[in-house]
Short mmCIF file of C-alpha atoms and ligand atoms in Angstrom, two decimals:
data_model
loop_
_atom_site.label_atom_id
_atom_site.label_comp_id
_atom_site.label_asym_id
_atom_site.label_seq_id
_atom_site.Cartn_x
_atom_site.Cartn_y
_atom_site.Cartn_z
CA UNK A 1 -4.47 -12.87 25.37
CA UNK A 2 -6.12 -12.34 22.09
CA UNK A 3 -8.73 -14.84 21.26
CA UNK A 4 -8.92 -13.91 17.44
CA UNK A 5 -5.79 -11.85 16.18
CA UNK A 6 -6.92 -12.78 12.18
CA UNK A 7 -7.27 -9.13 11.47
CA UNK A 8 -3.99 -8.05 13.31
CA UNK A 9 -2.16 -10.61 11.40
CA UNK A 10 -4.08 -9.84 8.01
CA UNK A 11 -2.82 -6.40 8.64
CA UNK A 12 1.23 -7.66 9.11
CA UNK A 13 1.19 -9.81 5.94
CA UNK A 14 0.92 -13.15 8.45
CA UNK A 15 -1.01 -16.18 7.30
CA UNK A 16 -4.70 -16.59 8.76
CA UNK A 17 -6.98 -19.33 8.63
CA UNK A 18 -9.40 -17.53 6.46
CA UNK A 19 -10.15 -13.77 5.63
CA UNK A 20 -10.76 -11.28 8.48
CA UNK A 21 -14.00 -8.96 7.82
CA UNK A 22 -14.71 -5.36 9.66
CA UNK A 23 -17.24 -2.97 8.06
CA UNK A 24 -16.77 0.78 8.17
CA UNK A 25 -19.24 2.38 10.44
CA UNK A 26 -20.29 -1.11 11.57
CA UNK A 27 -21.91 0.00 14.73
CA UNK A 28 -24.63 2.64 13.24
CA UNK A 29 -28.23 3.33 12.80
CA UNK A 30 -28.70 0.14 10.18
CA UNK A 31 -28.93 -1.70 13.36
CA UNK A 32 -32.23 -1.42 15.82
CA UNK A 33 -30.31 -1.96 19.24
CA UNK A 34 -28.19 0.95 18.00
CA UNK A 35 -31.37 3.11 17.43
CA UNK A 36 -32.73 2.48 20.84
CA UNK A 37 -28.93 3.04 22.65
CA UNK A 38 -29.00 6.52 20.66
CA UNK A 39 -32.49 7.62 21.61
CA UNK A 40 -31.43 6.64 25.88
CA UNK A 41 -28.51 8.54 25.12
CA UNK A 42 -30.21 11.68 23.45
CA UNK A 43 -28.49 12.54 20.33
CA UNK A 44 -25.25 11.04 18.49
CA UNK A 45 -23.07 13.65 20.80
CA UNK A 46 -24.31 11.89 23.69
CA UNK A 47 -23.49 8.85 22.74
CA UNK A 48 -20.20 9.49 21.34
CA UNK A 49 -19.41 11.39 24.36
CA UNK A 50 -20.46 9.02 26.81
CA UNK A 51 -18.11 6.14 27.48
CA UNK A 52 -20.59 3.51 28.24
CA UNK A 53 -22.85 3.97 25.89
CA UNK A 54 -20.07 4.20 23.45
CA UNK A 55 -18.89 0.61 24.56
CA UNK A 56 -22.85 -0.61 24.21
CA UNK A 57 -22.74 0.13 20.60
CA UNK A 58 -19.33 -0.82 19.75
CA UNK A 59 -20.21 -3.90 21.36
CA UNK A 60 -23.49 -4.58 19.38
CA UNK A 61 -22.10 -5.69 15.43
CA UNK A 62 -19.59 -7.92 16.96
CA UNK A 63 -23.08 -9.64 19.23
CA UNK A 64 -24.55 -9.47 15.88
CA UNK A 65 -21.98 -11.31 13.39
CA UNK A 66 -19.15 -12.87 13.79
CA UNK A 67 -16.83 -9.40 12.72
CA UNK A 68 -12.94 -9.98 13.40
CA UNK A 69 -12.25 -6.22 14.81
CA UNK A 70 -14.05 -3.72 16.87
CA UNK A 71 -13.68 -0.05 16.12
CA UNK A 72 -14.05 2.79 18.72
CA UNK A 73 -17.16 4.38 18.36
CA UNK A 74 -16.77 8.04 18.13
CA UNK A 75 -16.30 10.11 15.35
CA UNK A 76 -13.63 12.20 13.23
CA UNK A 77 -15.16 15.74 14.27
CA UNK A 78 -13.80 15.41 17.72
CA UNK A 79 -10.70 17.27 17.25
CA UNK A 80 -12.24 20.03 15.42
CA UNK A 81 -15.04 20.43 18.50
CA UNK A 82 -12.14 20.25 21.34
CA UNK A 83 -10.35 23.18 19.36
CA UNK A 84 -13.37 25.16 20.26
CA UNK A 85 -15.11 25.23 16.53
CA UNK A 86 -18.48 24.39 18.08
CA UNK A 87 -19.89 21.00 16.61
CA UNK A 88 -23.57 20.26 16.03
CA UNK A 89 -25.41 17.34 14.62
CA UNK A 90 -28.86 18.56 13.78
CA UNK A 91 -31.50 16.14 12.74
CA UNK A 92 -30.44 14.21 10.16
CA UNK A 93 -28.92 16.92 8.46
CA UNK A 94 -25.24 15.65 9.20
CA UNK A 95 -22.44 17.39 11.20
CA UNK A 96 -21.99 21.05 11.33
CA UNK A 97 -19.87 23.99 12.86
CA UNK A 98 -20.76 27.24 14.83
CA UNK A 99 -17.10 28.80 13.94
CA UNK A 100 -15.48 27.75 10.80
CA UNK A 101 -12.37 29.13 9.74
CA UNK A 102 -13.13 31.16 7.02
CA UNK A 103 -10.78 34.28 7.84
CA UNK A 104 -6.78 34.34 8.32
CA UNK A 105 -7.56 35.44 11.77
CA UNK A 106 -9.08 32.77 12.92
CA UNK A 107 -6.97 30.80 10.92
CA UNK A 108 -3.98 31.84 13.33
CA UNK A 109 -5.92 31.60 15.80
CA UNK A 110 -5.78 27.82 15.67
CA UNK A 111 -4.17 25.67 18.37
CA UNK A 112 -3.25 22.24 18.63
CA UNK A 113 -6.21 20.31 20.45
CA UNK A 114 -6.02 19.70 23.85
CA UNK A 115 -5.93 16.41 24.56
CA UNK A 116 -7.48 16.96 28.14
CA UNK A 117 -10.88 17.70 25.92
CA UNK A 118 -10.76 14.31 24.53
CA UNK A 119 -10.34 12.60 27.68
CA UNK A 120 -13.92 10.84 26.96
CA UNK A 121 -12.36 9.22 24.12
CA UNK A 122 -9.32 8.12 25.67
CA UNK A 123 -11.76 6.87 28.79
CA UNK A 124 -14.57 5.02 25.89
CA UNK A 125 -11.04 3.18 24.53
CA UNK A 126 -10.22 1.81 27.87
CA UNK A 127 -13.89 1.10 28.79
CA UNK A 128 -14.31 -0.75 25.35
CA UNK A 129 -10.93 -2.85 26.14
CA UNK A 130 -12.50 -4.12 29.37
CA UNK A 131 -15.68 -5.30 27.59
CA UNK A 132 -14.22 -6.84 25.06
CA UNK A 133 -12.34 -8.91 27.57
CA UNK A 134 -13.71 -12.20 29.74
CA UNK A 135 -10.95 -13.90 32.47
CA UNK A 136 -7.76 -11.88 30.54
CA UNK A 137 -9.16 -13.54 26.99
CA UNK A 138 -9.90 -10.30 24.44
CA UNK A 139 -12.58 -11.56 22.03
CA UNK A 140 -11.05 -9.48 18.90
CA UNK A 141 -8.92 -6.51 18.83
CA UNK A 142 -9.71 -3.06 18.77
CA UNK A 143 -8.71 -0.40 16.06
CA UNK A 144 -8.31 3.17 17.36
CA UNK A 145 -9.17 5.96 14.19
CA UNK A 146 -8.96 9.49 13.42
CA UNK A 147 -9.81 11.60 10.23
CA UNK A 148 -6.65 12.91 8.05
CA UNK A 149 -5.16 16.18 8.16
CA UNK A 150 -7.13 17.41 5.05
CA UNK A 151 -10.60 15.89 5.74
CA UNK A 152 -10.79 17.48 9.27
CA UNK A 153 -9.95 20.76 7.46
CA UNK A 154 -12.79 19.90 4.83
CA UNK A 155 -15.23 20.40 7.67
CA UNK A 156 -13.62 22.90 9.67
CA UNK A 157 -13.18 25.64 6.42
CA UNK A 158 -16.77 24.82 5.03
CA UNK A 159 -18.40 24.48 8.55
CA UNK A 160 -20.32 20.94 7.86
CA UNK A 161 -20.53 18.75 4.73
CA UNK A 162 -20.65 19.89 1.13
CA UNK A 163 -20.84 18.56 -2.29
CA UNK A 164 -17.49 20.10 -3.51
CA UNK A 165 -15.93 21.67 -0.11
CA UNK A 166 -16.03 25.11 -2.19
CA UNK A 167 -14.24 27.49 0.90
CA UNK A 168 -11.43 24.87 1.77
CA UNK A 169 -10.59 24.44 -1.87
CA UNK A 170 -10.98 28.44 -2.49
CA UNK A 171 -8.45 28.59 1.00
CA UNK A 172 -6.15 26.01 -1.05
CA UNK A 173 -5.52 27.30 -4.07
CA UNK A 174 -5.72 31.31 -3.22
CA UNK A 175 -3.87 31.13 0.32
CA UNK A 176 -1.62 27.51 0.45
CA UNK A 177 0.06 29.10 3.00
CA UNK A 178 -3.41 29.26 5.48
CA UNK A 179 -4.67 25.92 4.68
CA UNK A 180 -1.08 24.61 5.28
CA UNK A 181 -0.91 26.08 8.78
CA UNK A 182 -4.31 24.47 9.58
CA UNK A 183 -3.12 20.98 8.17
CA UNK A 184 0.27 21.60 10.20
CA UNK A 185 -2.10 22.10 13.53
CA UNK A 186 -4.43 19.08 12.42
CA UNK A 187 -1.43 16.40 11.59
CA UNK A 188 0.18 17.70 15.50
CA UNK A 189 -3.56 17.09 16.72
CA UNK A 190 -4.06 13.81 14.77
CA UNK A 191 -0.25 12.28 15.97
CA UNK A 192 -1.19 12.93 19.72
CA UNK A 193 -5.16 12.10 19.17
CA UNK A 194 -4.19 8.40 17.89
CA UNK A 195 -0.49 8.23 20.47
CA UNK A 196 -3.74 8.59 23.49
CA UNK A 197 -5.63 6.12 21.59
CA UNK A 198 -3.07 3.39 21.67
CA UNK A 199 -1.70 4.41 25.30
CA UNK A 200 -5.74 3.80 26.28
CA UNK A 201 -5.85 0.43 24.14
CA UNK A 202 -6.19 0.64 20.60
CA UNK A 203 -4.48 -2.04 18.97
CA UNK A 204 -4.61 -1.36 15.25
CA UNK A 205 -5.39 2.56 14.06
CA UNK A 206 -7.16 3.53 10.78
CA UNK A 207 -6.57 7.23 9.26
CA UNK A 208 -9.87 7.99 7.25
CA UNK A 209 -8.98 10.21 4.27
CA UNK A 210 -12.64 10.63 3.40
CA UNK A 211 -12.70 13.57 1.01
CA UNK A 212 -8.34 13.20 -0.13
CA UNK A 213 -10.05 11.92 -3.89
CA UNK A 214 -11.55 15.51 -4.53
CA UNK A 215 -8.01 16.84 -4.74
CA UNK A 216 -6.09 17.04 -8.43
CA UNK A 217 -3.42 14.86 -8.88
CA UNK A 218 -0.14 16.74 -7.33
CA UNK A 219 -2.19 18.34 -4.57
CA UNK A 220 -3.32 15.13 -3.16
CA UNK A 221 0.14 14.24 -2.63
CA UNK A 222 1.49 17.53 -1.60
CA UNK A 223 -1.69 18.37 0.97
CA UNK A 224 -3.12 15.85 1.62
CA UNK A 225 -0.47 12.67 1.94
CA UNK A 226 1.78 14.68 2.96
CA UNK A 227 0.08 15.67 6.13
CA UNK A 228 -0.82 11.93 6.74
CA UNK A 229 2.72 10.61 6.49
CA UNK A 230 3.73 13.53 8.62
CA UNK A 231 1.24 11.97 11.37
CA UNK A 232 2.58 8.63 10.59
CA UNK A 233 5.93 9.26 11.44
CA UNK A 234 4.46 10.34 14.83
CA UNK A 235 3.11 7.58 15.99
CA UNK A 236 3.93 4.42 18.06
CA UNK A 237 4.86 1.48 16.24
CA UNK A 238 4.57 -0.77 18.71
CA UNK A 239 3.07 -0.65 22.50
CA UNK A 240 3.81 -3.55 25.09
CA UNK A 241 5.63 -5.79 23.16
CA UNK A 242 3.18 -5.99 19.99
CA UNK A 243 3.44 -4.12 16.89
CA UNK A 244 0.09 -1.54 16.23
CA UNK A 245 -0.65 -1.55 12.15
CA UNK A 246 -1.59 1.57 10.47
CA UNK A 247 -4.53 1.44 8.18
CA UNK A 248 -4.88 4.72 5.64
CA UNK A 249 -7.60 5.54 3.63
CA UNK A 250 -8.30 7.32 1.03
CA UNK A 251 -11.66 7.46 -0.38
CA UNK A 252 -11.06 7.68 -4.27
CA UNK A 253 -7.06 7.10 -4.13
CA UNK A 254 -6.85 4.35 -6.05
CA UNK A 255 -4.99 6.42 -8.41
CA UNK A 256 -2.75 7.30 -6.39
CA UNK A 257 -1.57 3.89 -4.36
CA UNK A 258 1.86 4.19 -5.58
CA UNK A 259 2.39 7.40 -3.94
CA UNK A 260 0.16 6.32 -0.82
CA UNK A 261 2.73 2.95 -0.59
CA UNK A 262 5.56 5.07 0.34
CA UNK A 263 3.72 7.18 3.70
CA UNK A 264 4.72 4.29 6.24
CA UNK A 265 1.20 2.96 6.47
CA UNK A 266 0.98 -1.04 7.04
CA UNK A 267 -2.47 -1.44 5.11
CA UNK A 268 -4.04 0.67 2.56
CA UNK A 269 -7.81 0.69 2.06
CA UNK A 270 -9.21 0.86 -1.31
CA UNK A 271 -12.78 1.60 -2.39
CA UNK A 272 -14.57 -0.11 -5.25
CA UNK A 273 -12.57 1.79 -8.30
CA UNK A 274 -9.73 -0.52 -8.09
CA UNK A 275 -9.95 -4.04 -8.31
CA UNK A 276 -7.95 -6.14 -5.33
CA UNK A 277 -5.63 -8.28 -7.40
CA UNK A 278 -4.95 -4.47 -9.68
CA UNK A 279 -3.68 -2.98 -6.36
CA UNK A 280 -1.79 -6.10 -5.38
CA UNK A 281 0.10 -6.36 -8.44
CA UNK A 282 1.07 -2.68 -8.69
CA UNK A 283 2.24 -2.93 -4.81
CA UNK A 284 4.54 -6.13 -5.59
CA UNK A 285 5.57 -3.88 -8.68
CA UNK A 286 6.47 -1.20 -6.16
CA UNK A 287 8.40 -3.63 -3.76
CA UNK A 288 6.21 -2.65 -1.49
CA UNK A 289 4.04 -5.78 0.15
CA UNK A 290 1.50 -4.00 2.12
CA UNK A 291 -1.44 -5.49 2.84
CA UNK A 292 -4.80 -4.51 1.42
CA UNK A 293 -8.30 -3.74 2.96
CA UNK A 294 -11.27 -3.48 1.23
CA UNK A 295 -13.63 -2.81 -1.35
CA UNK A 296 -17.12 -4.33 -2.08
CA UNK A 297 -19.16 -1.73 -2.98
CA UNK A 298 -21.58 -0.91 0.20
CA UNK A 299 -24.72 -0.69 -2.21
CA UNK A 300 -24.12 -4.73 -3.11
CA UNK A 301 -25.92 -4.58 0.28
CA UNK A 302 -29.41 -3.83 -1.09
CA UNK A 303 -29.11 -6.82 -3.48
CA UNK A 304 -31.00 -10.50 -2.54
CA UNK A 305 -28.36 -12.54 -0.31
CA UNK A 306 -27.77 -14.84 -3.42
CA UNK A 307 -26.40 -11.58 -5.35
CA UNK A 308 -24.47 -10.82 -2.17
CA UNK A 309 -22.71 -13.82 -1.74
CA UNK A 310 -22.05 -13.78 -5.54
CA UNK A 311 -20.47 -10.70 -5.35
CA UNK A 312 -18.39 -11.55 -1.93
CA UNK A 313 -17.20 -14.52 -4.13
CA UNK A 314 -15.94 -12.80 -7.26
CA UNK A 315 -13.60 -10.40 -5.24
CA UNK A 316 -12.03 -13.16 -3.38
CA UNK A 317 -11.46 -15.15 -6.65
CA UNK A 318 -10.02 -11.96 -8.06
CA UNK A 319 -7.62 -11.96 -5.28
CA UNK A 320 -7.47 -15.13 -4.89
CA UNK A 321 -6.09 -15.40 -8.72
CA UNK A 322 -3.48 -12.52 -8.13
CA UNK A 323 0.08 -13.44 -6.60
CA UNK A 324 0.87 -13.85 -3.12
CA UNK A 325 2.17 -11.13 -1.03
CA UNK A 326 5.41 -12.92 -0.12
CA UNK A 327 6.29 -16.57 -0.73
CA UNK A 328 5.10 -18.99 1.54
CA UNK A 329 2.06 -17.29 1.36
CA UNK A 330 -1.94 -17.38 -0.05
CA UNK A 331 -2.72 -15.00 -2.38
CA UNK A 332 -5.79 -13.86 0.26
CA UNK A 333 -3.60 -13.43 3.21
CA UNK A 334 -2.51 -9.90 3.50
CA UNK A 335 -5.81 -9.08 3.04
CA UNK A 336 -9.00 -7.67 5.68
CA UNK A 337 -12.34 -7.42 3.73
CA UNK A 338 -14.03 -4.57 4.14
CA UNK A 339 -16.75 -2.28 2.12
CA UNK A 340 -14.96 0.56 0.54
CA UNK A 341 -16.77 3.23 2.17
CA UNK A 342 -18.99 2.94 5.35
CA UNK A 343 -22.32 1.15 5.54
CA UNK A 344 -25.75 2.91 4.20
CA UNK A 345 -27.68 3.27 7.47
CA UNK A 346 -30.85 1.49 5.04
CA UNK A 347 -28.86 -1.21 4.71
CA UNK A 348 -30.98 -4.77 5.54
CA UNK A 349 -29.25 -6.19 8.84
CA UNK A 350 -29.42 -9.59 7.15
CA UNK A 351 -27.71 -8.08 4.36
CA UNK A 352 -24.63 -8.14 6.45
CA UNK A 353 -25.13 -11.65 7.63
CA UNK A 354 -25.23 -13.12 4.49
CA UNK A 355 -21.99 -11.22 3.57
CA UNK A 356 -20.10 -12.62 6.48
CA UNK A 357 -21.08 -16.15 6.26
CA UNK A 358 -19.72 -15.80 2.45
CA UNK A 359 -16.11 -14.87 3.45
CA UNK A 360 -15.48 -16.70 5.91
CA UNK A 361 -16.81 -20.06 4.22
CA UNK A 362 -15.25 -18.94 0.90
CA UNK A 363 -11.89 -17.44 2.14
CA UNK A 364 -11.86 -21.05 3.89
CA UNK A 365 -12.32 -23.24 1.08
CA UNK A 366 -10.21 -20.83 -1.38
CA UNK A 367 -7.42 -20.91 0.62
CA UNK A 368 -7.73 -25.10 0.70
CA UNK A 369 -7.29 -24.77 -3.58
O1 LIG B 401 -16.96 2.59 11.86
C1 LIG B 401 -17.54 2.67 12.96
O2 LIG B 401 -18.43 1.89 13.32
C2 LIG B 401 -17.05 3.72 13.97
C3 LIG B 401 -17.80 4.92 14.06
C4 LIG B 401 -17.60 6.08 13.09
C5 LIG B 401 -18.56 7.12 12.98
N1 LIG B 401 -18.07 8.08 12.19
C6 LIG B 401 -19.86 7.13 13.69
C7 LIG B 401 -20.94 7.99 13.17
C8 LIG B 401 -16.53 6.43 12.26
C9 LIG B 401 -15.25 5.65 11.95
C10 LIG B 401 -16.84 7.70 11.70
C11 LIG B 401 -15.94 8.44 10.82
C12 LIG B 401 -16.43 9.62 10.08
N2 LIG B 401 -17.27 10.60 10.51
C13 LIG B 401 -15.99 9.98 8.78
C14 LIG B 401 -14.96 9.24 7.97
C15 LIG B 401 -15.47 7.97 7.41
C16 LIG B 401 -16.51 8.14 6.34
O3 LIG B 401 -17.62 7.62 6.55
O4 LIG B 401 -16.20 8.72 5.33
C17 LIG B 401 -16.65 11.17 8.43
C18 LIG B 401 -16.51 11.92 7.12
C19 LIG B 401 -17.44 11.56 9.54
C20 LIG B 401 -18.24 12.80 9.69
C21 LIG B 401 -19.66 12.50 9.92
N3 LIG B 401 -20.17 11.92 11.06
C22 LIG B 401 -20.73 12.76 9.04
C23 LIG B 401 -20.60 13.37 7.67
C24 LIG B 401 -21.90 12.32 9.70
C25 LIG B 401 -23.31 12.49 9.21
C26 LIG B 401 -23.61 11.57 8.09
C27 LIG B 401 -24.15 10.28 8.62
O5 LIG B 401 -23.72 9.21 8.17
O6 LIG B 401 -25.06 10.37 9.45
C28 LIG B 401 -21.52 11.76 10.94
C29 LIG B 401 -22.40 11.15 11.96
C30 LIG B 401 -22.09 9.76 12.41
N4 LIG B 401 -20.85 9.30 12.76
C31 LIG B 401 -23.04 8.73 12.62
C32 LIG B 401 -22.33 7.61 13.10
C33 LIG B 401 -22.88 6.28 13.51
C34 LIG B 401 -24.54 8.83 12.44
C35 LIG B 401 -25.07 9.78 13.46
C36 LIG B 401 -26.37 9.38 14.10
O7 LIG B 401 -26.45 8.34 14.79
O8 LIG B 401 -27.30 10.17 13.94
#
């Protein structure tokens, strides 16, 4: 039994009480008890890779604040390291890769992950399902994640992060036919990465599209969505008896929702470039009443609380003036707030309190009016 299904029901377009919050990377190094689980475990690898000390820091926000979700704590560049591309974190320098793909050899060289290599995930899922549970009542649910077709291949052409991913767009516009065969490999690899993650637990999954807004308009959709409504129509709908919402995300799509509104997804996340009630009323233009997730800009975090809350407050009004999703309806349900891109890890843990106590008080009293 599910203590707190807010967020679940956020995600269907059901009525809630008041508005369910998650924050992107929640568990991460702006908190201290994260720090000192990271430093036992070594490095980030050994963390992610270790099933109980990934279900110590997935557990930690939710100790913190009161958060309506947890999210697996892992990371996108799993698949990429069990197809045998090498991954390295090295010192605060971000992720990086010992083999990229830069040549059509390796290129066809590419298999589907093996799912046996992510077995650690699969195992941190069901570990993180247990603690989340006390005599068969689940505090909040869990959402299961991956990285889309195109961002994986991002990091796997480069070989780590970049300001303008120079060799993957070279690989797109020069050999389509390459960087199509990867994103073929990556959606098959996604589809049975998140099918695991919902057979282990996962109760909600979240496709992170992190680097889809670098793409002109017409290769988004034809790369980039395209390979993330291919995984979509992969995937479980439901698993023992409840339905398991899709979350997609694409990190500077706001131009592109109407096109995103037709790849089977249950919520789309926005960032900050697109106001809530804006995306509401296009998606009611569409006929399409998904829900949204989303958007304060993570840097309101560095403002005083006051600012904070000020700023938690105007995008609930905003969405709170727009109309409803379907009658019957608030104007704030079908809604999860969220920042529109993960948290700074310099972010003031307080910071975070102070935005949490504003939505939930607010989203309460709002939805009174
Ligand atoms: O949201 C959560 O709390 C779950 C955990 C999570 C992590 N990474 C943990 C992490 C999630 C959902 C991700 C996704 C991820 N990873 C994305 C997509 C979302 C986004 O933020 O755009 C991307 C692009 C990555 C790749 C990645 N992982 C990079 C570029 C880096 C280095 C930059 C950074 O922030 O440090 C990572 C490392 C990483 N993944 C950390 C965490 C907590 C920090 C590593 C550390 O502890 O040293």
């Amino acid at each position: 039994m599910l203590l707190n299904d807010r967020f679940l029901k956020a995600c269907l377009g059901e009525a809630v009480d008041q508005t369910p919050l998650w924050l992107m990377r929640q568990a991460g190094r702006y908190l201290p008890e994260y720090n000192a689980t990271r430093a036992k475990a070594g490095s980030f690898l050994g963390l992610a890779k270790n099933p109980t000390y990934a279900t110590e820091v997935t557990l930690q926000p939710l100790d913190r604040y009161p958060l309506d979700a947890a999210i697996l704590f892992s990371d996108i560049l799993t698949i990429p390291d069990a197809m045998g591309l090498g991954l390295k974190f090295t010192g605060g320098e971000g992720p990086s890769f010992d083999h990229p793909l830069r040549t059509e050899e390796a290129v066809k060289k590419l298999r589907v992950a093996d799912m046996g290599e992510l077995k650690y995930v699969f195992d941190a899922v069901s570990e993180i399902r247990k603690a989340l549970s006390q005599d068969g009542k689940q505090r909040v649910p869990l959402i299961g994640f991956s990285g889309s077709p195109w961002t994986l291949a991002c990091y796997m052409i480069d070989g780590s992060g970049s300001d303008d991913f120079r060799h993957a767009k070279t690989m797109m516009f020069s050999r389509p036919d390459l960087l199509q065969h990867i994103l073929d490999i990556n959606a098959q690899s996604v589809a049975a990465y998140l099918t695991e993650q919902v057979k282990a637990g996962a109760q909600a999954l979240m496709i992170f599209d992190t680097w889809g807004g670098m793409l002109p308009d017409g290769w988004y959709q034809q790369m980039s969505l395209a390979s993330m409504q291919k995984v979509i129509s992969l995937l479980p709908r439901e698993h023992e008896g409840r339905k398991i919402p899709i979350i997609m995300f694409t990190k500077g799509g706001a131009i592109w929702l109407n096109d995103m509104a037709h790849a089977g997804a249950d919520v789309i996340a926005i960032d900050w470039t697109i106001s809530l009630s804006r995306a509401r009323k296009q998606l009611l233009a569409l006929n399409k009443p998904l829900a949204l997730q989303g958007n304060l800009d993570p840097l309101i975090l560095f403002s005083e609380p006051k600012q904070i809350a000020e700023q938690a407050n105007l995008l609930l009004e905003d969405l709170a003036g727009a109309p409803a999703l379907k009658p019957g309806l608030h104007p704030l349900d079908g809604h999860i707030f969220n920042l529109g891109h993960g948290i700074s890890q310099f972010t003031p843990p307080e910071s975070v309190s102070a935005l949490t106590e504003t939505v939930i008080q607010r989203s309460r009293v709002l939805r009174s009016k």
